[in-house]
PDB file of C-alpha atoms in Angstrom:
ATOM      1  CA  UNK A   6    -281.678 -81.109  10.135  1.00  0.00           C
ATOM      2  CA  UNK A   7    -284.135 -84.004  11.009  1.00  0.00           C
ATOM      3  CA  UNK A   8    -281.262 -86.449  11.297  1.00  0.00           C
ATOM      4  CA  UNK A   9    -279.634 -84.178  13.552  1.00  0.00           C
ATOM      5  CA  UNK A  10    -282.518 -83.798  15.989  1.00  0.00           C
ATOM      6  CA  UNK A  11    -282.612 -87.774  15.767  1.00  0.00           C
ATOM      7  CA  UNK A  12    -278.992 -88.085  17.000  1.00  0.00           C
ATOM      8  CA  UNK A  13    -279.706 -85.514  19.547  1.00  0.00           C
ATOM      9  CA  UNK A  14    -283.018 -86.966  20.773  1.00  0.00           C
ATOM     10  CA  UNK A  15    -280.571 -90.245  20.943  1.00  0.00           C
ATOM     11  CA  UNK A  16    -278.260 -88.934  23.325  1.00  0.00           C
ATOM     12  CA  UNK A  17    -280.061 -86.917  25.459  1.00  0.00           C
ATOM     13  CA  UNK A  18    -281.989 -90.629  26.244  1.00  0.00           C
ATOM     14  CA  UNK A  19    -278.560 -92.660  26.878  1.00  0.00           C
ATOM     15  CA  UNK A  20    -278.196 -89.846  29.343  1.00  0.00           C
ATOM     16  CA  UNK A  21    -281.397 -90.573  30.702  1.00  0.00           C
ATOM     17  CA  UNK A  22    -280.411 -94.399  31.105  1.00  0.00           C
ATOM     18  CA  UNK A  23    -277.395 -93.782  32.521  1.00  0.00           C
ATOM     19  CA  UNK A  24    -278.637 -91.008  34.995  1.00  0.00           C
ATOM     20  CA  UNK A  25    -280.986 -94.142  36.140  1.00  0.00           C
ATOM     21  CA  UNK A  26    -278.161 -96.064  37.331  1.00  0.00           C
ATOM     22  CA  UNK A  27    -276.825 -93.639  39.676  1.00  0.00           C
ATOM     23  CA  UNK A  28    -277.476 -93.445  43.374  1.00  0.00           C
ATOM     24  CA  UNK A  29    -277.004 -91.638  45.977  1.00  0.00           C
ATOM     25  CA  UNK A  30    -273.806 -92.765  46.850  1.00  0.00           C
ATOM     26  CA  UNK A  31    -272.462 -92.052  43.002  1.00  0.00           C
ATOM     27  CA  UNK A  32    -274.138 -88.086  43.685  1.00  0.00           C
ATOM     28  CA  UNK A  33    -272.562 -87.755  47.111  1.00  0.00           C
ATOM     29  CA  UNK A  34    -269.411 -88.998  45.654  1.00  0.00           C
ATOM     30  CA  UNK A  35    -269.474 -86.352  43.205  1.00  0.00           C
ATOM     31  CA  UNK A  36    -269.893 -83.952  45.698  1.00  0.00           C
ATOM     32  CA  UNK A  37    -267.581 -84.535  47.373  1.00  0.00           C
ATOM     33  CA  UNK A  38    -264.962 -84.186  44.201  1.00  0.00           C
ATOM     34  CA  UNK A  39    -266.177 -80.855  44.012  1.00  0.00           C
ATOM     35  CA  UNK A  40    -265.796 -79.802  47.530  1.00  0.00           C
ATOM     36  CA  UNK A  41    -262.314 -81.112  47.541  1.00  0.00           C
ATOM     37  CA  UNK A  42    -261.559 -79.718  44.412  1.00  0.00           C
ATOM     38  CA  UNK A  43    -262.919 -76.208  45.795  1.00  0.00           C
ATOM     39  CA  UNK A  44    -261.301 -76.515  49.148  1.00  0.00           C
ATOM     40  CA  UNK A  45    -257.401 -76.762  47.917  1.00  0.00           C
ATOM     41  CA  UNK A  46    -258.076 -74.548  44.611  1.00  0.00           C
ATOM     42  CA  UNK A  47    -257.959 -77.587  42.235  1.00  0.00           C
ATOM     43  CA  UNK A  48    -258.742 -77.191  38.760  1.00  0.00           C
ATOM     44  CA  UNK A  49    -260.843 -80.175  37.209  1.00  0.00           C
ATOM     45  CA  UNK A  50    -257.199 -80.635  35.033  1.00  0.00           C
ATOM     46  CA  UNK A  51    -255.354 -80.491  38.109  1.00  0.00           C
ATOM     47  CA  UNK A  52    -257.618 -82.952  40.113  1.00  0.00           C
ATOM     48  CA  UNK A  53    -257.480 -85.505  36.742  1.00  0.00           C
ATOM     49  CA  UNK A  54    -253.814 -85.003  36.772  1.00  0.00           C
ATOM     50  CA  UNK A  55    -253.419 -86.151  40.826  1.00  0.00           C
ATOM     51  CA  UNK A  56    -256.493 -88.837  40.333  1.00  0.00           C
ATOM     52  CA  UNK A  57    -254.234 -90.446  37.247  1.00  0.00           C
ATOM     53  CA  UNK A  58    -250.835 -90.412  39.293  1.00  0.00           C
ATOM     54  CA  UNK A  59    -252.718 -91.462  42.329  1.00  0.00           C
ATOM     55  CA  UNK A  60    -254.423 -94.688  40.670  1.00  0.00           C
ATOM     56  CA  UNK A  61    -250.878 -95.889  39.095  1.00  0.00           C
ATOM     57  CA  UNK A  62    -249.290 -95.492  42.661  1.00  0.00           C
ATOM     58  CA  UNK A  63    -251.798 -97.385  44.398  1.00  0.00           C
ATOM     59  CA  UNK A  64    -251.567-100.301  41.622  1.00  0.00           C
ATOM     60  CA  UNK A  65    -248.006 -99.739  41.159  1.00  0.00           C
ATOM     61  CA  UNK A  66    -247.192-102.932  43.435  1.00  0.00           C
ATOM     62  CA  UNK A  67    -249.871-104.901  43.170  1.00  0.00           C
ATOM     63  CA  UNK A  68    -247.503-107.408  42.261  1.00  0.00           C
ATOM     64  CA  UNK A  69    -246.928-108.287  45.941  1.00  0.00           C
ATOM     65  CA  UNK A  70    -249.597-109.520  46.002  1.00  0.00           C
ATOM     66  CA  UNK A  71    -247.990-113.135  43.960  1.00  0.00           C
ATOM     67  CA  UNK A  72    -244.393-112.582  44.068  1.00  0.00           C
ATOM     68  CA  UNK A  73    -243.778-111.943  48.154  1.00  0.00           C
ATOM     69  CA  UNK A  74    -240.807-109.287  47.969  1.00  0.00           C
ATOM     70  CA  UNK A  75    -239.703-106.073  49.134  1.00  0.00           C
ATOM     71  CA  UNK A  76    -241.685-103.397  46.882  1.00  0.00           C
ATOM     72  CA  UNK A  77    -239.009-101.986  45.673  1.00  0.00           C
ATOM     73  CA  UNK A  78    -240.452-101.207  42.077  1.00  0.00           C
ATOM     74  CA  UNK A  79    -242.958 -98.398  42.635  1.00  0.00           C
ATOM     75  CA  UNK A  80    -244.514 -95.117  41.467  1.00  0.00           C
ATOM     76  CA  UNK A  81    -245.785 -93.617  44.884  1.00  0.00           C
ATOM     77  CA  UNK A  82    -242.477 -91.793  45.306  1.00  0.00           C
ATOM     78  CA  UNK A  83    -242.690 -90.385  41.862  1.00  0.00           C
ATOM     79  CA  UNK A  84    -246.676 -89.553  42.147  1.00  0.00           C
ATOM     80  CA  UNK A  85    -245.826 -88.218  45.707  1.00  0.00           C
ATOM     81  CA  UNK A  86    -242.716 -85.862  44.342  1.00  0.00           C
ATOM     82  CA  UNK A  87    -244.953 -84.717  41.237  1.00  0.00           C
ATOM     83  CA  UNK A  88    -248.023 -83.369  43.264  1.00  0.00           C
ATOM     84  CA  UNK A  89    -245.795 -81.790  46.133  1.00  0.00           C
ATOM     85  CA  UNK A  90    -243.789 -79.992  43.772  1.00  0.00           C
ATOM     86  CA  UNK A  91    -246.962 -78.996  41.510  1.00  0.00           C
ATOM     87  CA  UNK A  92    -249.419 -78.830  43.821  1.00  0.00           C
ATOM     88  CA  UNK A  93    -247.784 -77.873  47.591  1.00  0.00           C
ATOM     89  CA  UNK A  94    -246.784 -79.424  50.213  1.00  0.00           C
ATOM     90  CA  UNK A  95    -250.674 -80.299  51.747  1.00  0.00           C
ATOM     91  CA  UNK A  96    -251.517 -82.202  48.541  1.00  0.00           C
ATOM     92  CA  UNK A  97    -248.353 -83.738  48.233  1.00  0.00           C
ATOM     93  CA  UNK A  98    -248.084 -85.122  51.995  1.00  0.00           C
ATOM     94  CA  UNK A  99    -252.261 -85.728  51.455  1.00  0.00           C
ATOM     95  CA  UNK A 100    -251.269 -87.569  48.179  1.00  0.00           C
ATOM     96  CA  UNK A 101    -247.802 -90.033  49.910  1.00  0.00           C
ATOM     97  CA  UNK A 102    -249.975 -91.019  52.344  1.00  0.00           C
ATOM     98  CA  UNK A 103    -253.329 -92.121  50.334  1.00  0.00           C
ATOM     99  CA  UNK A 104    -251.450 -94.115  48.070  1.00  0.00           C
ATOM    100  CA  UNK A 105    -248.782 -95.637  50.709  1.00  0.00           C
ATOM    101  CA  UNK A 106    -251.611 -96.889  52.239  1.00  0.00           C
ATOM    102  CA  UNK A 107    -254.009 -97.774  49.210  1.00  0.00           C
ATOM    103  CA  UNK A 108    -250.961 -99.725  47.633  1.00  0.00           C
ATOM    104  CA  UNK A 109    -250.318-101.685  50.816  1.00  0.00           C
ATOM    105  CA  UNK A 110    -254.038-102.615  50.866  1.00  0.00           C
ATOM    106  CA  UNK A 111    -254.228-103.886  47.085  1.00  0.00           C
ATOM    107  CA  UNK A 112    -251.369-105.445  47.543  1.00  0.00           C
ATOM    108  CA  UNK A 113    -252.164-106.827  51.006  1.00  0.00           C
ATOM    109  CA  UNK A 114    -249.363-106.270  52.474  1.00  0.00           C
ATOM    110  CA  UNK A 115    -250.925-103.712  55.167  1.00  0.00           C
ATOM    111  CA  UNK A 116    -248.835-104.116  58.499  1.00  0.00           C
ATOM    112  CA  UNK A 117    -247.849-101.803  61.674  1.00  0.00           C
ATOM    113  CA  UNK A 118    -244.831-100.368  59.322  1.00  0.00           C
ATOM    114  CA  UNK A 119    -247.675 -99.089  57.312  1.00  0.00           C
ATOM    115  CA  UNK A 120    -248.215 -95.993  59.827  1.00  0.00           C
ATOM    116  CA  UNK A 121    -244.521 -95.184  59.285  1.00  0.00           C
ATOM    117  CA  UNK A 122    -244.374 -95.377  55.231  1.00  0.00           C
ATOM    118  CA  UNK A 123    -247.088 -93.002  55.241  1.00  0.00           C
ATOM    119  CA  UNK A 124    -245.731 -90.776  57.919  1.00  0.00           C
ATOM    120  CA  UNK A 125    -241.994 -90.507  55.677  1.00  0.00           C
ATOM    121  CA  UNK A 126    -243.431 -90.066  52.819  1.00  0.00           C
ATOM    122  CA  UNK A 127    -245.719 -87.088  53.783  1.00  0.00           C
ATOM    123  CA  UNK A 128    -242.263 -85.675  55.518  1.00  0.00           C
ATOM    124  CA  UNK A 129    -240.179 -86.106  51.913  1.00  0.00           C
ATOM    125  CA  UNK A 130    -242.915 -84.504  50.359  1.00  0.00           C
ATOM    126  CA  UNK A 131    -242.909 -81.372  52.578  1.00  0.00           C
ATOM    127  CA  UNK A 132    -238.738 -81.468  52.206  1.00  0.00           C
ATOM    128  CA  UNK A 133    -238.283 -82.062  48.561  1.00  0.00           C
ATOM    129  CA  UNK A 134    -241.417 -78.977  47.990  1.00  0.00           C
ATOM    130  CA  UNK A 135    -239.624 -76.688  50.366  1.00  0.00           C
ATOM    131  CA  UNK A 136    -236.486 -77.590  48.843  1.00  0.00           C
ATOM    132  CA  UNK A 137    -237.662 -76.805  45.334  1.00  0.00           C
ATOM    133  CA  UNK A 138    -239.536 -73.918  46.227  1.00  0.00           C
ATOM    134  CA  UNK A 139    -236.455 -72.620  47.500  1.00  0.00           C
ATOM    135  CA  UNK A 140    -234.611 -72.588  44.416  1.00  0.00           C
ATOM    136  CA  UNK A 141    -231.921 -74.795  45.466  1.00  0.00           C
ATOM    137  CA  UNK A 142    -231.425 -75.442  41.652  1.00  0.00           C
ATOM    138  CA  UNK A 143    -231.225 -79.386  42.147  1.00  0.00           C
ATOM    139  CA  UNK A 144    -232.617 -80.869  39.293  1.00  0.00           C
ATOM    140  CA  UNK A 145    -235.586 -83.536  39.344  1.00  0.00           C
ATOM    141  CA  UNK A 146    -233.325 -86.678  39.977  1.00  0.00           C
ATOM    142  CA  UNK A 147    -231.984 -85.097  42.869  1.00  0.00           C
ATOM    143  CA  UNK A 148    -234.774 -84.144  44.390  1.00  0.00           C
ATOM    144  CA  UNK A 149    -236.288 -87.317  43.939  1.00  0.00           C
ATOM    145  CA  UNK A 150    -233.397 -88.821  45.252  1.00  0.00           C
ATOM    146  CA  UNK A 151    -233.611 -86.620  48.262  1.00  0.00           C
ATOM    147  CA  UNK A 152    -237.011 -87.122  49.169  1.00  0.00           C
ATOM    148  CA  UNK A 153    -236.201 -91.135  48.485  1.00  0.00           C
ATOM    149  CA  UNK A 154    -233.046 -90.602  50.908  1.00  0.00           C
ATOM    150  CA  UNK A 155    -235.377 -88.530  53.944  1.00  0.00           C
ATOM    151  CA  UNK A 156    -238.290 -91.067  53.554  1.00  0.00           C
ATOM    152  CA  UNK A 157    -235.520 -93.950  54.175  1.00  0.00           C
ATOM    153  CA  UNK A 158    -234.238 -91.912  56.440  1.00  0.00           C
ATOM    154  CA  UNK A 159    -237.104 -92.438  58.740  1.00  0.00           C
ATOM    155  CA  UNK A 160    -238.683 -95.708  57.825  1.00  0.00           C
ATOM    156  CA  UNK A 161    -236.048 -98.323  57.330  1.00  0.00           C
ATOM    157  CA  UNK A 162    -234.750 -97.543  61.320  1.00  0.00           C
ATOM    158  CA  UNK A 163    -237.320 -99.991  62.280  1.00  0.00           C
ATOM    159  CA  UNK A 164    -236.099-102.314  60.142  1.00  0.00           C
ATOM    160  CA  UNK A 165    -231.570-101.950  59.933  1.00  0.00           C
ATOM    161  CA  UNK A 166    -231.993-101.351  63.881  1.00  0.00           C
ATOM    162  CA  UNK A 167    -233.521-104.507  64.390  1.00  0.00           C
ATOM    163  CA  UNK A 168    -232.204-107.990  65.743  1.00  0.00           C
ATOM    164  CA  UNK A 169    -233.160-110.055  62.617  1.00  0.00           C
ATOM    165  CA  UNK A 170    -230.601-110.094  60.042  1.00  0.00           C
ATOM    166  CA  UNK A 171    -232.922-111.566  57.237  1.00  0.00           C
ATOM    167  CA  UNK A 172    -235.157-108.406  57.827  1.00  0.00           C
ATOM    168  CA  UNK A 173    -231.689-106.528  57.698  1.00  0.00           C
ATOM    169  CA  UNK A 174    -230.740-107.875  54.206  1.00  0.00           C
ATOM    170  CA  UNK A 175    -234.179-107.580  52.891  1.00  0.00           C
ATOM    171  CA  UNK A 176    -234.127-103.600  54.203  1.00  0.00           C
ATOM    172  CA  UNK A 177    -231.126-103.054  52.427  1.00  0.00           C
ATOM    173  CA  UNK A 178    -232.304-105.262  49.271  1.00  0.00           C
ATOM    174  CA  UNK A 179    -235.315-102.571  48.918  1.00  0.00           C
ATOM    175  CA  UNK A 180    -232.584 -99.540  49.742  1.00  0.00           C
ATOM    176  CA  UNK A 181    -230.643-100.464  46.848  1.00  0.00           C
ATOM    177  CA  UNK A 182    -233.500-101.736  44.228  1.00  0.00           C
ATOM    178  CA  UNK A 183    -235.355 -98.899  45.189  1.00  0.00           C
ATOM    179  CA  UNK A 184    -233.213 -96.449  44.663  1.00  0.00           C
ATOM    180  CA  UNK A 185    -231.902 -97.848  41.422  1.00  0.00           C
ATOM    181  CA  UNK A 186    -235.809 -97.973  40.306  1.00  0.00           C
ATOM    182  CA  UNK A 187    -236.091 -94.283  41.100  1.00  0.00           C
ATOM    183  CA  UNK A 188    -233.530 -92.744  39.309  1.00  0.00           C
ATOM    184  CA  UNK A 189    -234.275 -94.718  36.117  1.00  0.00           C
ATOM    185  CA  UNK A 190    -238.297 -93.527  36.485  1.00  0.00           C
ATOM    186  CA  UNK A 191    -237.297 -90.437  37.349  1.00  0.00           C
ATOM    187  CA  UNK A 192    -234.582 -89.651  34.784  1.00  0.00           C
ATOM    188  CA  UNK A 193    -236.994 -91.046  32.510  1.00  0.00           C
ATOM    189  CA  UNK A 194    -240.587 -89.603  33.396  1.00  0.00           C
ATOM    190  CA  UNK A 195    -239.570 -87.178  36.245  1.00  0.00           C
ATOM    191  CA  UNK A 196    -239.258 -83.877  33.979  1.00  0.00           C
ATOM    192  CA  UNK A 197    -242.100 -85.134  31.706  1.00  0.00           C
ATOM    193  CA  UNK A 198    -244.983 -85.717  34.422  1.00  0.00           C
ATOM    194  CA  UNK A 199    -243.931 -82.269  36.263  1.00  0.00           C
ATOM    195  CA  UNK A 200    -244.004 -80.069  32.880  1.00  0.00           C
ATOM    196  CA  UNK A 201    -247.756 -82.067  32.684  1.00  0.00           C
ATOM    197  CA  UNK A 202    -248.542 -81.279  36.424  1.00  0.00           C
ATOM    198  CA  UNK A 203    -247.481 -77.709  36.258  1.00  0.00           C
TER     199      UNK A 203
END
């Protein structure tokens, strides 16, 4: 019993230290987790589940960073097409355009197209929900692909309607890498991450 008061007393001061180096910013923070949370009816699983997804979308091409290519290798669609089918369209759309724009800036490769990634892929996340809450019966793939085909749909214009042909080639480069990409994630993880999310 004594050694078990011992471990407790132990713990309860490592909490101690480590309540010391909070600050305000870390409690405010926290706050605002919980407000969020309460504010779309997020369980704590729930808001792991979209914090997870959300942190391997942003990082998910990172690799522009070194290598300067098209971004075609990416999980924000898939992160995007999980939480608007699991979690509505609100938190979807909220989710496509957080990470659009948080993987442009770790990858700095923030532009003016920026506003118009984020923009399509809050629209394909709105679609492919409504299409799935609709009971279409497509199966994950072809959703995905869907919501892949809508948010090309509207930002790749800017680029195939343009005067440059090497910005031409390099738009269809990412149209056909990307989509490739997607349906192997999504035949692979697609079913997986949305049995998880729901």
């Amino acid at each position: 019993m004594a050694e078990l008061y011992k471990e407790f007393l132990n713990v309860m001061q490592e909490i101690l230290e480590y309540r010391k180096m909070l600050s305000v910013k870390h409690y405010l923070l926290g706050i605002l987790v919980i407000l969020i949370m309460l504010v779309l009816g997020l369980s704590l699983v729930d808001f792991f589940i979209i914090a997870v997804l959300g942190v391997l979308a942003s990082y998910s091409t990172i690799y522009k960073r070194y290598i300067r290519v098209p971004s075609s290798v990416e999980l924000v669609t898939l992160g995007t097409f999980v939480t608007a089918i699991a979690y509505g369209p609100l938190i979807g759309a909220l989710f496509g355009i957080i990470t659009t724009l948080t993987s442009e800036l770790i990858s700095a490769a923030f532009d003016m197209n920026t506003l118009f990634y984020m923009v399509s892929r809050a629209i394909a996340a709105v679609v492919v929900y409504f299409l799935y809450a609709s009971g279409a019966g497509l199966g994950v793939v072809w959703l995905g692909l869907i919501m892949l085909f809508v948010f090309n749909l509207i930002s790749m214009p800017i680029y195939l309607l343009g005067g440059d042909p090497e910005i031409r080639i390099k738009a269809l480069y990412f149209i056909v890498t990307n989509t490739v990409w997607n349906i192997i994630i999504f035949i692979l993880a697609g079913d997986v991450l949305l049995d998880i999310a729901l």
